[in-house]
PDB file of C-alpha atoms in Angstrom:
ATOM      1  CA  MET A 265       0.000   0.000   0.000  1.00 37.00           C
ATOM      2  CA  GLN A 266       1.326   3.456  -0.880  1.00 37.00           C
ATOM      3  CA  TYR A 267       0.942   6.182   1.710  1.00 36.00           C
ATOM      4  CA  GLN A 268       0.950   9.960   1.433  1.00 38.00           C
ATOM      5  CA  TRP A 269       1.010  12.744   3.989  1.00 40.00           C
ATOM      6  CA  ALA A 270      -2.218  14.575   4.701  1.00 42.00           C
ATOM      7  CA  GLU A 271      -1.768  18.246   5.506  1.00 49.00           C
ATOM      8  CA  ASP A 272      -4.184  21.122   5.529  1.00 45.00           C
ATOM      9  CA  ASP A 273      -3.867  24.513   3.906  1.00 44.00           C
ATOM     10  CA  GLY A 274      -5.336  26.380   6.864  1.00 48.00           C
ATOM     11  CA  GLY A 275      -4.067  29.796   7.795  1.00 52.00           C
ATOM     12  CA  LEU A 276      -0.913  30.214   9.798  1.00 53.00           C
ATOM     13  CA  PRO A 277      -0.875  31.786  13.252  1.00 53.00           C
ATOM     14  CA  TYR A 278      -0.196  35.539  13.249  1.00 55.00           C
ATOM     15  CA  GLY A 279       3.462  36.350  12.630  1.00 54.00           C
ATOM     16  CA  VAL A 280       4.407  32.827  11.503  1.00 53.00           C
ATOM     17  CA  THR A 281       6.261  32.322   8.224  1.00 52.00           C
ATOM     18  CA  GLN A 282       5.797  29.359   5.862  1.00 53.00           C
ATOM     19  CA  LEU A 283       8.371  27.232   4.067  1.00 48.00           C
ATOM     20  CA  GLY A 284      11.210  29.024   2.381  1.00 58.00           C
ATOM     21  CA  LEU A 285      14.669  28.143   1.191  1.00 59.00           C
ATOM     22  CA  SER A 286      16.322  31.292   2.485  1.00 72.00           C
ATOM     23  CA  GLN A 287      18.048  31.476   5.845  1.00 76.00           C
ATOM     24  CA  PRO A 288      15.581  31.844   8.710  1.00 80.00           C
ATOM     25  CA  VAL A 289      15.572  35.449   9.907  1.00 79.00           C
ATOM     26  CA  SER A 290      16.672  35.872  13.517  1.00 84.00           C
ATOM     27  CA  GLY A 291      13.774  36.586  15.871  1.00 81.00           C
ATOM     28  CA  LYS A 292      11.029  35.320  13.548  1.00 90.00           C
ATOM     29  CA  ARG A 293       8.671  32.384  14.030  1.00 93.00           C
ATOM     30  CA  TYR A 294       8.492  29.588  11.451  1.00 92.00           C
ATOM     31  CA  VAL A 295       6.417  26.494  10.838  1.00 94.00           C
ATOM     32  CA  MET A 296       8.712  23.472  11.000  1.00 95.00           C
ATOM     33  CA  TYR A 297       8.329  19.711  11.073  1.00 96.00           C
ATOM     34  CA  HIS A 298       9.820  16.828  13.056  1.00 97.00           C
ATOM     35  CA  GLY A 299       9.522  13.231  11.818  1.00 96.00           C
ATOM     36  CA  THR A 300       9.240  10.496  14.429  1.00 96.00           C
ATOM     37  CA  THR A 301       7.295   7.372  15.448  1.00 95.00           C
ATOM     38  CA  ARG A 302       3.736   7.384  16.774  1.00 94.00           C
ATOM     39  CA  GLN A 303       4.902   6.360  20.241  1.00 95.00           C
ATOM     40  CA  ALA A 304       7.627   9.012  20.378  1.00 95.00           C
ATOM     41  CA  ALA A 305       5.119  11.646  19.196  1.00 96.00           C
ATOM     42  CA  GLN A 306       2.818  10.756  22.102  1.00 95.00           C
ATOM     43  CA  SER A 307       5.729  11.142  24.510  1.00 96.00           C
ATOM     44  CA  ILE A 308       6.722  14.486  22.969  1.00 96.00           C
ATOM     45  CA  GLN A 309       3.124  15.712  23.267  1.00 94.00           C
ATOM     46  CA  ALA A 310       3.044  14.692  26.933  1.00 94.00           C
ATOM     47  CA  THR A 311       6.454  16.008  28.014  1.00 94.00           C
ATOM     48  CA  SER A 312       7.612  18.333  25.192  1.00 94.00           C
ATOM     49  CA  PHE A 313      10.710  17.979  23.036  1.00 97.00           C
ATOM     50  CA  CYS A 314      14.052  17.004  24.545  1.00 96.00           C
ATOM     51  CA  ARG A 315      17.439  17.946  23.158  1.00 96.00           C
ATOM     52  CA  SER A 316      19.320  15.109  21.454  1.00 95.00           C
ATOM     53  CA  THR A 317      22.732  14.306  22.913  1.00 95.00           C
ATOM     54  CA  ASP A 318      24.528  14.722  19.568  1.00 95.00           C
ATOM     55  CA  GLY A 319      24.053  14.939  15.829  1.00 95.00           C
ATOM     56  CA  MET A 320      25.444  16.646  12.739  1.00 96.00           C
ATOM     57  CA  LEU A 321      25.069  20.022  14.503  1.00 98.00           C
ATOM     58  CA  GLY A 322      25.651  18.726  18.026  1.00 97.00           C
ATOM     59  CA  PRO A 323      22.929  18.526  20.688  1.00 98.00           C
ATOM     60  CA  GLY A 324      19.518  20.039  19.962  1.00 98.00           C
ATOM     61  CA  VAL A 325      16.074  19.398  18.518  1.00 98.00           C
ATOM     62  CA  TYR A 326      16.331  18.608  14.801  1.00 97.00           C
ATOM     63  CA  LEU A 327      13.588  20.031  12.584  1.00 97.00           C
ATOM     64  CA  SER A 328      13.032  21.091   8.997  1.00 95.00           C
ATOM     65  CA  ARG A 329      10.868  23.690   7.312  1.00 92.00           C
ATOM     66  CA  ASP A 330      10.428  21.055   4.606  1.00 91.00           C
ATOM     67  CA  LEU A 331       7.596  18.576   5.279  1.00 91.00           C
ATOM     68  CA  ALA A 332       9.024  16.195   2.654  1.00 87.00           C
ATOM     69  CA  LYS A 333      12.308  16.005   4.573  1.00 90.00           C
ATOM     70  CA  ALA A 334      10.667  15.417   7.969  1.00 93.00           C
ATOM     71  CA  SER A 335       8.369  12.741   6.528  1.00 90.00           C
ATOM     72  CA  ARG A 336      11.434  10.553   5.766  1.00 90.00           C
ATOM     73  CA  TYR A 337      12.151  10.085   9.471  1.00 90.00           C
ATOM     74  CA  PRO A 338      12.794   7.907  11.266  1.00 91.00           C
ATOM     75  CA  ILE A 339      14.800   6.377   8.424  1.00 89.00           C
ATOM     76  CA  ARG A 340      14.350   2.610   7.903  1.00 87.00           C
ATOM     77  CA  HIS A 341      11.176   2.623  10.006  1.00 87.00           C
ATOM     78  CA  PRO A 342       7.840   1.313   8.636  1.00 86.00           C
ATOM     79  CA  GLU A 343       5.852   4.060   6.923  1.00 86.00           C
ATOM     80  CA  TYR A 344       2.622   3.213   8.761  1.00 86.00           C
ATOM     81  CA  ASP A 345       4.257   4.018  12.117  1.00 90.00           C
ATOM     82  CA  ARG A 346       5.775   7.351  11.067  1.00 92.00           C
ATOM     83  CA  VAL A 347       4.207  10.681  11.984  1.00 95.00           C
ATOM     84  CA  VAL A 348       5.306  14.271  11.570  1.00 96.00           C
ATOM     85  CA  ILE A 349       4.905  16.819  14.332  1.00 97.00           C
ATOM     86  CA  LYS A 350       4.039  20.257  12.975  1.00 96.00           C
ATOM     87  CA  VAL A 351       5.435  23.015  15.190  1.00 97.00           C
ATOM     88  CA  VAL A 352       5.984  26.759  15.374  1.00 96.00           C
ATOM     89  CA  VAL A 353       9.520  27.761  16.323  1.00 96.00           C
ATOM     90  CA  ASN A 354      10.810  31.103  17.551  1.00 96.00           C
ATOM     91  CA  VAL A 355      14.253  30.711  15.999  1.00 96.00           C
ATOM     92  CA  GLY A 356      15.951  33.428  18.056  1.00 96.00           C
ATOM     93  CA  ARG A 357      19.473  34.090  16.776  1.00 96.00           C
ATOM     94  CA  VAL A 358      20.316  31.973  13.718  1.00 96.00           C
ATOM     95  CA  ILE A 359      23.669  30.844  12.335  1.00 96.00           C
ATOM     96  CA  ALA A 360      24.118  29.227   8.916  1.00 96.00           C
ATOM     97  CA  ILE A 361      26.310  26.125   9.003  1.00 96.00           C
ATOM     98  CA  ASN A 362      27.004  25.667   5.308  1.00 95.00           C
ATOM     99  CA  CYS A 363      29.850  23.141   5.117  1.00 95.00           C
ATOM    100  CA  GLN A 364      31.209  20.083   6.912  1.00 94.00           C
ATOM    101  CA  GLY A 365      33.906  21.134   9.356  1.00 95.00           C
ATOM    102  CA  HIS A 366      32.411  24.615   9.858  1.00 96.00           C
ATOM    103  CA  PRO A 367      34.197  26.157  12.871  1.00 96.00           C
ATOM    104  CA  ARG A 368      30.892  26.442  14.797  1.00 97.00           C
ATOM    105  CA  GLN A 369      29.269  23.221  13.501  1.00 97.00           C
ATOM    106  CA  LYS A 370      28.786  21.742  16.969  1.00 97.00           C
ATOM    107  CA  THR A 371      29.533  24.748  19.188  1.00 97.00           C
ATOM    108  CA  TRP A 372      27.061  27.376  17.893  1.00 98.00           C
ATOM    109  CA  HIS A 373      25.201  27.422  21.242  1.00 96.00           C
ATOM    110  CA  ASP A 374      28.298  27.538  23.469  1.00 96.00           C
ATOM    111  CA  SER A 375      29.581  30.940  24.691  1.00 96.00           C
ATOM    112  CA  ARG A 376      33.084  29.512  25.213  1.00 96.00           C
ATOM    113  CA  TYR A 377      33.507  29.579  21.422  1.00 96.00           C
ATOM    114  CA  GLY A 378      32.137  33.062  20.719  1.00 94.00           C
ATOM    115  CA  GLU A 379      28.718  34.432  19.901  1.00 96.00           C
ATOM    116  CA  VAL A 380      25.763  32.309  21.108  1.00 97.00           C
ATOM    117  CA  PHE A 381      23.031  31.230  18.671  1.00 97.00           C
ATOM    118  CA  ASP A 382      19.614  29.685  19.355  1.00 98.00           C
ATOM    119  CA  THR A 383      19.220  27.873  16.033  1.00 97.00           C
ATOM    120  CA  ALA A 384      21.686  26.390  13.563  1.00 97.00           C
ATOM    121  CA  TRP A 385      20.507  26.196   9.950  1.00 96.00           C
ATOM    122  CA  VAL A 386      21.920  23.984   7.205  1.00 96.00           C
ATOM    123  CA  PRO A 387      21.050  25.463   3.784  1.00 94.00           C
ATOM    124  CA  PRO A 388      19.696  23.225   1.028  1.00 92.00           C
ATOM    125  CA  ASN A 389      22.202  21.773  -1.438  1.00 92.00           C
ATOM    126  CA  CYS A 390      25.281  22.819   0.550  1.00 93.00           C
ATOM    127  CA  GLY A 391      26.700  19.280   0.674  1.00 92.00           C
ATOM    128  CA  MET A 392      26.054  18.587   4.350  1.00 94.00           C
ATOM    129  CA  VAL A 393      22.777  16.671   4.030  1.00 90.00           C
ATOM    130  CA  PRO A 394      22.625  13.762   1.528  1.00 90.00           C
ATOM    131  CA  SER A 395      19.058  14.656   0.497  1.00 89.00           C
ATOM    132  CA  GLY A 396      20.076  18.235  -0.301  1.00 91.00           C
ATOM    133  CA  LEU A 397      17.184  19.503   1.848  1.00 91.00           C
ATOM    134  CA  GLU A 398      17.475  22.157   4.561  1.00 93.00           C
ATOM    135  CA  GLU A 399      17.701  21.307   8.238  1.00 94.00           C
ATOM    136  CA  ASP A 400      17.450  23.247  11.483  1.00 97.00           C
ATOM    137  CA  CYS A 401      18.674  22.475  14.991  1.00 98.00           C
ATOM    138  CA  VAL A 402      17.099  24.354  17.903  1.00 98.00           C
ATOM    139  CA  TRP A 403      19.044  24.432  21.174  1.00 98.00           C
ATOM    140  CA  ASP A 404      16.219  25.272  23.602  1.00 98.00           C
ATOM    141  CA  PRO A 405      13.092  23.079  23.315  1.00 98.00           C
ATOM    142  CA  SER A 406      11.005  25.824  24.974  1.00 97.00           C
ATOM    143  CA  ARG A 407      11.261  27.763  21.677  1.00 98.00           C
ATOM    144  CA  ILE A 408       9.123  25.055  20.047  1.00 98.00           C
ATOM    145  CA  ASN A 409       5.305  24.940  20.239  1.00 97.00           C
ATOM    146  CA  ILE A 410       3.461  21.910  18.907  1.00 96.00           C
ATOM    147  CA  ILE A 411       0.610  22.657  16.502  1.00 95.00           C
ATOM    148  CA  LYS A 412      -0.494  19.139  15.579  1.00 94.00           C
ATOM    149  CA  ILE A 413       0.482  15.631  14.569  1.00 94.00           C
ATOM    150  CA  ILE A 414       0.321  14.773  10.866  1.00 92.00           C
ATOM    151  CA  GLN A 415      -0.282  11.100  10.073  1.00 86.00           C
ATOM    152  CA  TRP A 416      -0.073   8.954   6.948  1.00 72.00           C
ATOM    153  CA  TRP A 417      -3.082   9.295   4.697  1.00 66.00           C
ATOM    154  CA  THR A 418      -4.433   6.729   2.220  1.00 55.00           C
ATOM    155  CA  GLY A 419      -7.829   8.220   1.397  1.00 54.00           C
ATOM    156  CA  CYS A 420      -7.040   9.416  -2.118  1.00 52.00           C
ATOM    157  CA  GLY A 421      -7.733   6.220  -4.031  1.00 48.00           C
ATOM    158  CA  GLY A 422      -5.533   7.371  -6.897  1.00 42.00           C
ATOM    159  CA  TYR A 423      -2.175   8.940  -7.525  1.00 42.00           C
ATOM    160  CA  CYS A 424      -1.336  11.548  -4.873  1.00 47.00           C
ATOM    161  CA  SER A 425       1.349  14.167  -4.746  1.00 40.00           C
ATOM    162  CA  LEU A 426       2.259  16.669  -2.072  1.00 42.00           C
ATOM    163  CA  TRP A 427       2.483  20.306  -3.036  1.00 30.00           C
ATOM    164  CA  ARG A 428       4.879  21.842  -0.490  1.00 31.00           C
ATOM    165  CA  CYS A 429       4.216  25.410  -1.534  1.00 28.00           C
ATOM    166  CA  CYS A 430       0.654  25.358  -0.265  1.00 31.00           C
ATOM    167  CA  ASN A 431       0.569  22.185   1.878  1.00 40.00           C
ATOM    168  CA  LEU A 432      -2.151  20.479  -0.106  1.00 38.00           C
ATOM    169  CA  ILE A 433      -2.625  16.896  -1.132  1.00 42.00           C
ATOM    170  CA  VAL A 434      -3.506  16.861  -4.813  1.00 37.00           C
ATOM    171  CA  CYS A 435      -5.089  13.669  -6.106  1.00 37.00           C
ATOM    172  CA  SER A 436      -5.508  12.680  -9.709  1.00 33.00           C
ATOM    173  CA  PHE A 437      -7.379   9.510 -10.551  1.00 34.00           C
ATOM    174  CA  ARG A 438      -6.051   7.302 -13.337  1.00 32.00           C
TER     175      ARG A 438
END
């Protein structure tokens, strides 16, 4: 069975910005997505996000403004058990980490190494992420507010495609 993500095109909360490929602007709020399992999503809803202990950008909560990217996670996990958590993030101060070995790649949040940032952003197609899609890492989980859980959707009955620009499922029957 082929699955597709169901997402609405409802209005965004006041002051929240939708998907874009440009660097997040410091101090703004953005819709982002976090892919996980159903069970982990329930835990996150109950207790909020927790910082990971490590990762490409060091510790933090890994998110993307790209629903297609988040929907791939967790990798090598059955599709039927994957969900995406839709959130609003106050990104605070943002640093672009645009290459492997960047001097602040894992220390962007640590004052011992210079200026402190709240969010690290990996631009699309910079060579750091195999998919070529953008990624964000937020240091403080309290900057993240959950909007809803997005689950797999099979109700189309035909060929479905996801239009990221407007968050609609478009179905064409063959």
